Tab-separated table of C-alpha atoms in Angstrom:
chain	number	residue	atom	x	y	z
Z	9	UNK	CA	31.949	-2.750	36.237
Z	10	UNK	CA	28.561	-5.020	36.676
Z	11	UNK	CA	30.144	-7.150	39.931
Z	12	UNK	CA	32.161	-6.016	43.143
Z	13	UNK	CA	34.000	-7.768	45.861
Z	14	UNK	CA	31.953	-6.052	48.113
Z	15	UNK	CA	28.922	-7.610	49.958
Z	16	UNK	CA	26.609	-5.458	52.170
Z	17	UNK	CA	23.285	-6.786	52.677
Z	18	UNK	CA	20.609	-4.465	53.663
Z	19	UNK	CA	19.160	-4.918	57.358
Z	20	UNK	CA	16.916	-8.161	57.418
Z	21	UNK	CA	13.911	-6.136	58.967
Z	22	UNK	CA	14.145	-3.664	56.026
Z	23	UNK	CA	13.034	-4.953	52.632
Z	24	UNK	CA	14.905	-2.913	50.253
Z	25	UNK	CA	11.973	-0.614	48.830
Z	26	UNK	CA	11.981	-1.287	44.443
Z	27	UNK	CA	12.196	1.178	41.305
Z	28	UNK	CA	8.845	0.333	40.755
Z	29	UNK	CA	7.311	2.037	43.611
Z	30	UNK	CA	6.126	5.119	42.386
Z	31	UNK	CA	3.134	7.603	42.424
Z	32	UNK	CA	3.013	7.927	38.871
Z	33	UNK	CA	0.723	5.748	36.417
Z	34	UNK	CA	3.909	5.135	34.376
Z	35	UNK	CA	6.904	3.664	36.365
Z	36	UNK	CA	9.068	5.085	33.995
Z	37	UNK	CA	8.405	8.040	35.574
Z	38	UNK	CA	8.666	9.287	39.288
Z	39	UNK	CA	7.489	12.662	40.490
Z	40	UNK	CA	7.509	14.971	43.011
Z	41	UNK	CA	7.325	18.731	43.984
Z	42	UNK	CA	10.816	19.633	43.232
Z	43	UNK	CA	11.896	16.745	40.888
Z	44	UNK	CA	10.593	15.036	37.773
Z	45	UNK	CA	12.714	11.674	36.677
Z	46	UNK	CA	12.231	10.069	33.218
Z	47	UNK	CA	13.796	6.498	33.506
Z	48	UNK	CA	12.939	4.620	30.272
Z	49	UNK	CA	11.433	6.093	27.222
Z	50	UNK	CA	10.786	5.145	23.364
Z	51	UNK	CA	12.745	7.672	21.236
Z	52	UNK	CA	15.405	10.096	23.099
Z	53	UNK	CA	14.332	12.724	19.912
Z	54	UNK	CA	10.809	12.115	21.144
Z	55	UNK	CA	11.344	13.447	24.735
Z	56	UNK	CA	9.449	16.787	25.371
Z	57	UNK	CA	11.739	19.904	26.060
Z	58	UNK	CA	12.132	21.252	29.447
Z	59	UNK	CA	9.832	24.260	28.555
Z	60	UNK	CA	7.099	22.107	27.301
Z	61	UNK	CA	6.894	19.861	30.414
Z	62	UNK	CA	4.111	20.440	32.495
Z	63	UNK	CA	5.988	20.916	35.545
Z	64	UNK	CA	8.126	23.937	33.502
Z	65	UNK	CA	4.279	25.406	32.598
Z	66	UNK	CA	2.935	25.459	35.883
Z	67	UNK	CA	6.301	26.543	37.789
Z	68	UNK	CA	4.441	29.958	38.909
Z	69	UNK	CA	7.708	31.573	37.574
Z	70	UNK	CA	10.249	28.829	39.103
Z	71	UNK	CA	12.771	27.678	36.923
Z	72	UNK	CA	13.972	24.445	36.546
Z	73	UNK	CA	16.950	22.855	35.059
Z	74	UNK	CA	17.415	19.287	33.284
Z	75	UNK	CA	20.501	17.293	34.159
Z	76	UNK	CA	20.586	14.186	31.624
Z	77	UNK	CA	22.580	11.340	33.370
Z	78	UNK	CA	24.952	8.532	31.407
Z	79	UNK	CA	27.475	6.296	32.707
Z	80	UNK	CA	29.582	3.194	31.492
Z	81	UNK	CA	29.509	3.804	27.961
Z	82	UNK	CA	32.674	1.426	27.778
Z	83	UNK	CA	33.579	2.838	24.248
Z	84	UNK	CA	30.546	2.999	22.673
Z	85	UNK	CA	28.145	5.797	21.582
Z	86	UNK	CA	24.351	6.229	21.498
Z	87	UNK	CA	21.243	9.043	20.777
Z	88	UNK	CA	20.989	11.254	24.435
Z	89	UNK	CA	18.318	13.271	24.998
Z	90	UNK	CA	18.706	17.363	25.332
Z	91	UNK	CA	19.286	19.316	28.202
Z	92	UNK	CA	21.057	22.036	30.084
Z	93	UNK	CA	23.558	19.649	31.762
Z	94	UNK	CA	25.233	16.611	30.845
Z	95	UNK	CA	26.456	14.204	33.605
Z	96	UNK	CA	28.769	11.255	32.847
Z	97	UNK	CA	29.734	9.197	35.612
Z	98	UNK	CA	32.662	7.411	34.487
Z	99	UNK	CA	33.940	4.281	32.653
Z	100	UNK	CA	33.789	6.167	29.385
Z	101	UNK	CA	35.919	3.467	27.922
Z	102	UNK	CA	36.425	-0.227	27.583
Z	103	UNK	CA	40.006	-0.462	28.761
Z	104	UNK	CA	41.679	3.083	29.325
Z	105	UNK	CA	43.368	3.458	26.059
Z	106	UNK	CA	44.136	7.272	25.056
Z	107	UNK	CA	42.299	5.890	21.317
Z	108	UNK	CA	39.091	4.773	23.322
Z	109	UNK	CA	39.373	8.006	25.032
Z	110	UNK	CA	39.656	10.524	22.370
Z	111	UNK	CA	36.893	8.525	20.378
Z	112	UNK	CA	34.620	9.339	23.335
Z	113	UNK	CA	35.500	13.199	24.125
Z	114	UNK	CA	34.936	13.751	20.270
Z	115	UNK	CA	31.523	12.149	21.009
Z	116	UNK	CA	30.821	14.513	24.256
Z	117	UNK	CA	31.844	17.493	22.537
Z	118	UNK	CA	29.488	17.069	19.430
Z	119	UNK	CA	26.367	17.000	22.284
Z	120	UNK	CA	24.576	20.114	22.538
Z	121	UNK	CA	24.554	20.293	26.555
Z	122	UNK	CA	26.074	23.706	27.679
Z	123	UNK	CA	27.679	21.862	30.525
Z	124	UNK	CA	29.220	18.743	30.671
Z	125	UNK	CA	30.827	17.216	33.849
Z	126	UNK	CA	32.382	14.372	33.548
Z	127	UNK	CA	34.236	11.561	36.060
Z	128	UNK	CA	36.730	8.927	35.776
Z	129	UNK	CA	35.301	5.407	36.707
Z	130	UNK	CA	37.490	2.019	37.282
Z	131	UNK	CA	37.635	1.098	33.289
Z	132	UNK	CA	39.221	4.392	32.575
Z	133	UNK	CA	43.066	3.293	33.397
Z	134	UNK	CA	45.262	5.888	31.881
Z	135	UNK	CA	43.547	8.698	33.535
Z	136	UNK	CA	44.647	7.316	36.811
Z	137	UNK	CA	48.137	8.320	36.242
Z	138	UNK	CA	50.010	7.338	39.486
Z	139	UNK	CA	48.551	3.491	39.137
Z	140	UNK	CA	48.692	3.576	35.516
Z	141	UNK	CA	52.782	3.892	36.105
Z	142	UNK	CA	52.907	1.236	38.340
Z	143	UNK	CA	50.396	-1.285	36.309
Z	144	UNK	CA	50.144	-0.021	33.031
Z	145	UNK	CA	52.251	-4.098	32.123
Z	146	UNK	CA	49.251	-5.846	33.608
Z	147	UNK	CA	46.591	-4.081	31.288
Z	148	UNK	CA	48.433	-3.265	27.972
Z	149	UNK	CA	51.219	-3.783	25.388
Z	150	UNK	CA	52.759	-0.416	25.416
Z	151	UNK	CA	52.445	2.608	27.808
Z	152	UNK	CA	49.759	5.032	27.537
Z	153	UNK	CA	50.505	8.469	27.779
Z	154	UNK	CA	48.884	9.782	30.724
Z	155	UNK	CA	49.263	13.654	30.459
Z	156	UNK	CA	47.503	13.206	26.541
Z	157	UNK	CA	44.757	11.625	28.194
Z	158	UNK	CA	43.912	13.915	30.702
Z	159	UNK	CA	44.660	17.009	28.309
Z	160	UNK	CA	41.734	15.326	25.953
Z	161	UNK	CA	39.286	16.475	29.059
Z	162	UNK	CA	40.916	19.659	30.307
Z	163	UNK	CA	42.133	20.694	27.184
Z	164	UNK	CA	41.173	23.811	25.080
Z	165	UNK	CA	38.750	21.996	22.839
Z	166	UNK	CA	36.872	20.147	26.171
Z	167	UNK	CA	36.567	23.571	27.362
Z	168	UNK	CA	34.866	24.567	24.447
Z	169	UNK	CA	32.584	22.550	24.210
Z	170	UNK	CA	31.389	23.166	27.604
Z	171	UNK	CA	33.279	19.840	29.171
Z	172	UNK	CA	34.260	19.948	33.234
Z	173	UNK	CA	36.219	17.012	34.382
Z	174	UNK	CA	36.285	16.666	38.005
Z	175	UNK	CA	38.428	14.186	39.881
Z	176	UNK	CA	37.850	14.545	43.614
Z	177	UNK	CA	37.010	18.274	42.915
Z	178	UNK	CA	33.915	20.374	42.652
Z	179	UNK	CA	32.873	23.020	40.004
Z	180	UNK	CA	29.684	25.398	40.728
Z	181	UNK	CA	27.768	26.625	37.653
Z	182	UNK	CA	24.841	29.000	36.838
Z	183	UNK	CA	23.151	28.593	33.340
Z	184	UNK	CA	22.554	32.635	32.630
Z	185	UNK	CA	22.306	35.917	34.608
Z	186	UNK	CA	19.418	35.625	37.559
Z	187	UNK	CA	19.718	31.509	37.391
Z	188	UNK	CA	20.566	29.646	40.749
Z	189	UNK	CA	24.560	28.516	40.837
Z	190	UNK	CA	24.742	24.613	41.136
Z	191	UNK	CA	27.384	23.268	43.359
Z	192	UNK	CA	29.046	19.356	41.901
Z	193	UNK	CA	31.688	17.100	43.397
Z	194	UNK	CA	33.209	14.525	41.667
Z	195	UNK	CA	34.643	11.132	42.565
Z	196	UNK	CA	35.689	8.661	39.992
Z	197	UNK	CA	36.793	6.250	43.188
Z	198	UNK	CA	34.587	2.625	44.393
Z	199	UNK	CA	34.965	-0.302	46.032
Z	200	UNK	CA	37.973	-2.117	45.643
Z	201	UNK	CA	37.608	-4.585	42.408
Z	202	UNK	CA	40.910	-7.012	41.552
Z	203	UNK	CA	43.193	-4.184	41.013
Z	204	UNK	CA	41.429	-1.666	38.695
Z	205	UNK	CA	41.966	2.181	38.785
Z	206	UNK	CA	40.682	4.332	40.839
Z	207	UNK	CA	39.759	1.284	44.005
Z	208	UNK	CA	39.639	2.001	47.304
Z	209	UNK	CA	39.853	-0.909	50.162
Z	210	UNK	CA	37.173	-0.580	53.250
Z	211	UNK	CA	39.489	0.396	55.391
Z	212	UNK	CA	40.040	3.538	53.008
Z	213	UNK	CA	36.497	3.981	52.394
Z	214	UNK	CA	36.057	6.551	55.923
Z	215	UNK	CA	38.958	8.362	55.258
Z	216	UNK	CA	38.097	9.490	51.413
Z	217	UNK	CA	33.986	9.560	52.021
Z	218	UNK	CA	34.774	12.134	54.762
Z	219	UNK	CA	36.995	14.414	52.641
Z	220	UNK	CA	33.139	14.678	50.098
Z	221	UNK	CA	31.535	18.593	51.155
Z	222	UNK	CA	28.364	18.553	50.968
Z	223	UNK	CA	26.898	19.888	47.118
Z	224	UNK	CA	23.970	20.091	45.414
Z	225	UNK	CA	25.045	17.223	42.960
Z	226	UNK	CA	27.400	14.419	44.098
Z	227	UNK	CA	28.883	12.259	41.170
Z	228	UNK	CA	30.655	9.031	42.213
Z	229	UNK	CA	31.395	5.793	39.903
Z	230	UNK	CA	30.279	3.764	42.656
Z	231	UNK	CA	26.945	3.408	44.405
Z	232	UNK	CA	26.187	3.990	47.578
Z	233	UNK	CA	25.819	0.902	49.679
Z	234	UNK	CA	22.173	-0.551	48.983
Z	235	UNK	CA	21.103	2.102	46.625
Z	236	UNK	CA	20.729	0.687	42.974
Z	237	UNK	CA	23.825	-2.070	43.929
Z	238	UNK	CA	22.615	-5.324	43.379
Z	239	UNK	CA	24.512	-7.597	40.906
Z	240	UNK	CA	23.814	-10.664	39.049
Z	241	UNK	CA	26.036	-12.833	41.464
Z	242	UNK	CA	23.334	-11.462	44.427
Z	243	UNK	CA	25.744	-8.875	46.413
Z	244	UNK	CA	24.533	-5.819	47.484
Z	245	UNK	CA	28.127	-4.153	45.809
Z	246	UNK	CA	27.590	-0.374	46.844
Z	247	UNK	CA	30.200	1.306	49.526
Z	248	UNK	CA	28.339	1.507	53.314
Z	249	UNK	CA	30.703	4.081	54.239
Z	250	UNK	CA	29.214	6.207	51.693
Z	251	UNK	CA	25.327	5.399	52.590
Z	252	UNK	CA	26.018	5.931	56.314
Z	253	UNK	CA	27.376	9.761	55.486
Z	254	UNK	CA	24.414	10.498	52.935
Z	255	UNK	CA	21.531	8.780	55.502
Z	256	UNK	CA	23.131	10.997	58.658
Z	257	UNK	CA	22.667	14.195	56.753
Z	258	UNK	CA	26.308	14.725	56.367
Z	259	UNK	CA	25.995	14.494	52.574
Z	260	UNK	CA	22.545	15.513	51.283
Z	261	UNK	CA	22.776	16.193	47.424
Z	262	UNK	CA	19.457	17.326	45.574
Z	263	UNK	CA	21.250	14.462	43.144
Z	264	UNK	CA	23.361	11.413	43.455
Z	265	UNK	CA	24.314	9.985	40.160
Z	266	UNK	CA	26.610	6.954	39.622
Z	267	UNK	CA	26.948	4.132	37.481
Z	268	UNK	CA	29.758	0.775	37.826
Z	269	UNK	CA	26.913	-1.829	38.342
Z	270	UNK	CA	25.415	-2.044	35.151
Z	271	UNK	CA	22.605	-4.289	36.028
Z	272	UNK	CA	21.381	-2.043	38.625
Z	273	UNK	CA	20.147	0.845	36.205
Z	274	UNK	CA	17.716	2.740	37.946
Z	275	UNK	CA	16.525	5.804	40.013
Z	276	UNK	CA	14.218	6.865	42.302
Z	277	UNK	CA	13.617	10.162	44.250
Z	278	UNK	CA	14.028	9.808	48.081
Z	279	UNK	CA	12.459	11.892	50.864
Z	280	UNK	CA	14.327	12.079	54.072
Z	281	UNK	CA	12.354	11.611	56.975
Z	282	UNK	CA	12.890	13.576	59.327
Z	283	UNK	CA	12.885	16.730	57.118
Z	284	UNK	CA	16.446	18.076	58.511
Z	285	UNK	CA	19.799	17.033	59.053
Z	286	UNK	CA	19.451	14.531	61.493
Z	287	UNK	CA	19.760	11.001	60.922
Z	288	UNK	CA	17.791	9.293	58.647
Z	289	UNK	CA	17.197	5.425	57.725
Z	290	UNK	CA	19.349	4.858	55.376
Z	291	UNK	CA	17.093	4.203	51.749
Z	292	UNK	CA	17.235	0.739	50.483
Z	293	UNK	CA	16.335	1.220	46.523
Z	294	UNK	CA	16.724	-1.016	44.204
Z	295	UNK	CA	15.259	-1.643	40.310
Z	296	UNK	CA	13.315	-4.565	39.041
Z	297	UNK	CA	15.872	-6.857	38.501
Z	298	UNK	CA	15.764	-6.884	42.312
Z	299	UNK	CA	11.990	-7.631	42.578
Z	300	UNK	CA	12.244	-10.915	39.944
Z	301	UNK	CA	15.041	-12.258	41.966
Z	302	UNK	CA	13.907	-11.543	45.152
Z	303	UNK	CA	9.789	-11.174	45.077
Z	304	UNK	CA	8.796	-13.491	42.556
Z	305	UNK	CA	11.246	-15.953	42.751
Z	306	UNK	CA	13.177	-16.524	46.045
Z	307	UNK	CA	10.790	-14.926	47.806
Z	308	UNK	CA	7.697	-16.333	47.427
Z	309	UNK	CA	8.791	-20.137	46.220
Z	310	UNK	CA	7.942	-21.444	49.845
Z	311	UNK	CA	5.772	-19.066	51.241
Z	312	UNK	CA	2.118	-19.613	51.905
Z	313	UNK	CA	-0.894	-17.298	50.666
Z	314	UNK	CA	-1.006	-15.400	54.134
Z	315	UNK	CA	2.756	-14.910	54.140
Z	316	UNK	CA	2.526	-13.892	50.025
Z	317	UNK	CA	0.180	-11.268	50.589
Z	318	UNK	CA	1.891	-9.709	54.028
Z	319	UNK	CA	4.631	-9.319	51.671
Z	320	UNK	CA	2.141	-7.596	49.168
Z	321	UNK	CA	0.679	-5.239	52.144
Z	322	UNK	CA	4.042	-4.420	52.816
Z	323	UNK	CA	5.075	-2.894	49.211
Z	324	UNK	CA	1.518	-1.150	49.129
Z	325	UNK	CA	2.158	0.193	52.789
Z	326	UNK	CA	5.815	1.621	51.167
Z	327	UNK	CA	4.241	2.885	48.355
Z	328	UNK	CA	1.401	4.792	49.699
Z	329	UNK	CA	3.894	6.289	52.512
Z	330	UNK	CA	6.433	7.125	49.055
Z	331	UNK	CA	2.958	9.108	47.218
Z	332	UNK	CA	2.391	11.054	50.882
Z	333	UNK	CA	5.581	12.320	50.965
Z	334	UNK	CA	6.410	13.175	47.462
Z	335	UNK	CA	3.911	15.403	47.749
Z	336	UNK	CA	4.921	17.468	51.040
Z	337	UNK	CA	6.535	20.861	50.451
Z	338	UNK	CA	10.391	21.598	52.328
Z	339	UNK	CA	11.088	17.903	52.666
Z	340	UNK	CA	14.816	16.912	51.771
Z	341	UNK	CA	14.535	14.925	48.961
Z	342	UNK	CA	17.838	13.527	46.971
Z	343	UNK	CA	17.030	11.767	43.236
Z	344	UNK	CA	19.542	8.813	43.267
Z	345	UNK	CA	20.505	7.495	39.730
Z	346	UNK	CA	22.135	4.696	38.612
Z	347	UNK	CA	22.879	5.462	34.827
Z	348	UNK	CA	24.884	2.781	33.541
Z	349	UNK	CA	24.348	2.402	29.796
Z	350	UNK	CA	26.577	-0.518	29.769
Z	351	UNK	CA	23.522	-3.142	28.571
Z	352	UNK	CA	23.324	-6.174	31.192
Z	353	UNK	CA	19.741	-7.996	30.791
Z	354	UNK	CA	20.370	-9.015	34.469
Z	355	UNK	CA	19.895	-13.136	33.122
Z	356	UNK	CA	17.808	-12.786	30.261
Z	357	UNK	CA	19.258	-14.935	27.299
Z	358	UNK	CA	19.178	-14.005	23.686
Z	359	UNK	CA	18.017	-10.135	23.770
Z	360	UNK	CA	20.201	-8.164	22.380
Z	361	UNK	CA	20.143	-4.789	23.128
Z	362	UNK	CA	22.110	-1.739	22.647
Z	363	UNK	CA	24.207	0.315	24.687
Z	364	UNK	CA	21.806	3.337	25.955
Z	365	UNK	CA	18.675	1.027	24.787
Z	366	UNK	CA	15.829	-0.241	26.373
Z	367	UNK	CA	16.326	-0.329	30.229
Z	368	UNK	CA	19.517	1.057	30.199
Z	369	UNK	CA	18.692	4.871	28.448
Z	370	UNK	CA	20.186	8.173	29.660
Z	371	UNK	CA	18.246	8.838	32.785
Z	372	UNK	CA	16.718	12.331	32.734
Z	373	UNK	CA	16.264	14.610	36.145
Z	374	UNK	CA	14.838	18.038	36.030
Z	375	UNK	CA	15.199	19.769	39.259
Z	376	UNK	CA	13.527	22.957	40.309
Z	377	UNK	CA	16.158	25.581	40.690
């Protein structure tokens, strides 16, 4: 879903720091010691494989792993790049239907990822069978059976092709004998939207956040509050409940992928400061639709030159503190992704573009193992 009831505005002495602070010549790109994120990108066909990367060449005989992340594909299919692991973080269809569904498993299992792990987001009614019972009038002409749908991603021919669907569950992997074992959690839940599946109220939000263990990869439809959240309408839709946990070190995944506000597309790699798991500032990260609204427009409309370029220093300030520690060995760092391919051109009139195309592609991570 692109909007949410849900308004949390980041702390008015913390400008929220931008996708487009990066130490890499190409902002489609961020770096650092243990992670390598490739946000936008031509041709998926064109990407390099793993092994030819530079960071796979010069890994001194570390291995690394490639997680490829999609989300709100709302019925619709697209080219994804290659990798070890799929990641889809719900709203695989448009309105729930067991026909929208099975369309988009067939799609999954014809990828060539080993592993696929998969979520339920808001859009994806009939696999929330206990609400589905109760609402299932509200949403469609005749029932949808809710034991088919959830068969078509735990069945024998999801298994096959490699597909793990998690729903407030974890799975732990390894991709071959002497290969690290990764750790996931899954969480189709967010914010509570007019009566969708899978919504929790804020007075819920404590008691399901804190039931999350900690893992090396944490998939929720929902963002995190203030972390690649901003929508059209100018709400900052992400769940604080869930920030607050990941910023105090209770939850500190190497990667936090989500989707559900499609306008927010975008990731970043974050380095906790201090390096351990005490509490941290909570990150304030948001993409470039964030930056026109805010920066060029809003922002500057009645500001002087001194007060234009403080705000200038500032950024510069962020992003030479983001290039020192990207580089620093043992610091915590978590890559947060917002994959939604669902294409929103955040107020930009007649462009049309495709689901999974230009700002809104499959969001690559490779981690070091």
């Amino acid at each position: 879903m692109s909007t949410s009831s849900t308004d949390t505005n980041p702390a008015p002495n913390k400008r929220p720091m931008t996708c487009f602070d990066t130490d890499d010549d190409d902002y489609h790109i961020r770096r650092s010691t243990d992670a390598v994120v490739q946000l936008e990108y031509d041709d998926p066909a064109d990407l390099p494989p793993l092994s030819e990367t530079d960071h796979a060449k010069s890994a001194g005989g570390s291995q690394w792993t490639r997680f490829v992340c999609i989300s709100d594909t709302h019925d619709h299919t697209f080219p994804v790049p290659d990798g070890d692991v799929l990641l889809h973080t719900g709203d695989l269809t448009g309105l729930g239907r067991c026909e929208q569904l099975e369309k988009m498993v067939e799609w999954l299992c014809g990828l060539p990822h080993p592993v696929k792990i998969v979520i339920a987001g808001n859009h994806d009614l009939v696999l929330h069978a206990d609400w589905y019972d109760k609402n299932w009038t509200s949403w469609h002409q005749r029932k949808e059976d809710t034991k088919k749908a959830r068969l078509l991603l735990t069945g024998p021919r999801a298994k096959k092709a490699g597909i793990v669907y998690l729903a407030n569950t974890s799975h732990t992997f390894s991709l071959g004998p002497g290969r690290r074992e990764w750790t996931v959690y899954g969480s189709p839940w967010s914010p509570f939207f007019f009566e969708w599946a899978f919504n929790y109220k804020p007075e819920e939000a404590e008691e399901l956040i804190s039931s999350f263990p900690n893992t090396d990869i944490l998939l929720t439809h929902g963002p995190p509050s203030g972390i690649f959240d901003y929508t059209k309408g100018g709400d900052f839709a992400g769940c604080p409940v869930l920030a607050s946990h990941l910023s105090s070190g209770r939850l500190r995944p190497r990667l936090h992928a989500f989707g559900h506000i499609h306008e927010a597309h975008g990731a970043d790699i974050h380095s906790w400061d201090p390096p351990n798991n005490s509490p941290s500032t909570p990150p304030k990260l948001q993409n470039d639709f964030f930056r026109e609204e805010n920066v060029e427009d809003d922002m500057f409309d009645d500001s002087g030159e001194a007060e234009v370029r403080e705000v200038l220093e500032a950024i510069e300030a962020e992003k030479e503190e983001m290039r020192r520690r990207m580089g620093v060995e043992g610091m915590q760092r978590t890559v947060f992704v917002n994959a939604a391919n669902e294409p929103n051109r955040r107020g930009r009139r007649n462009v049309k573009i495709p689901h999974g195309g230009p700002g809104f592609r499959p969001v690559v991570v490779d981690l070091k193992d």
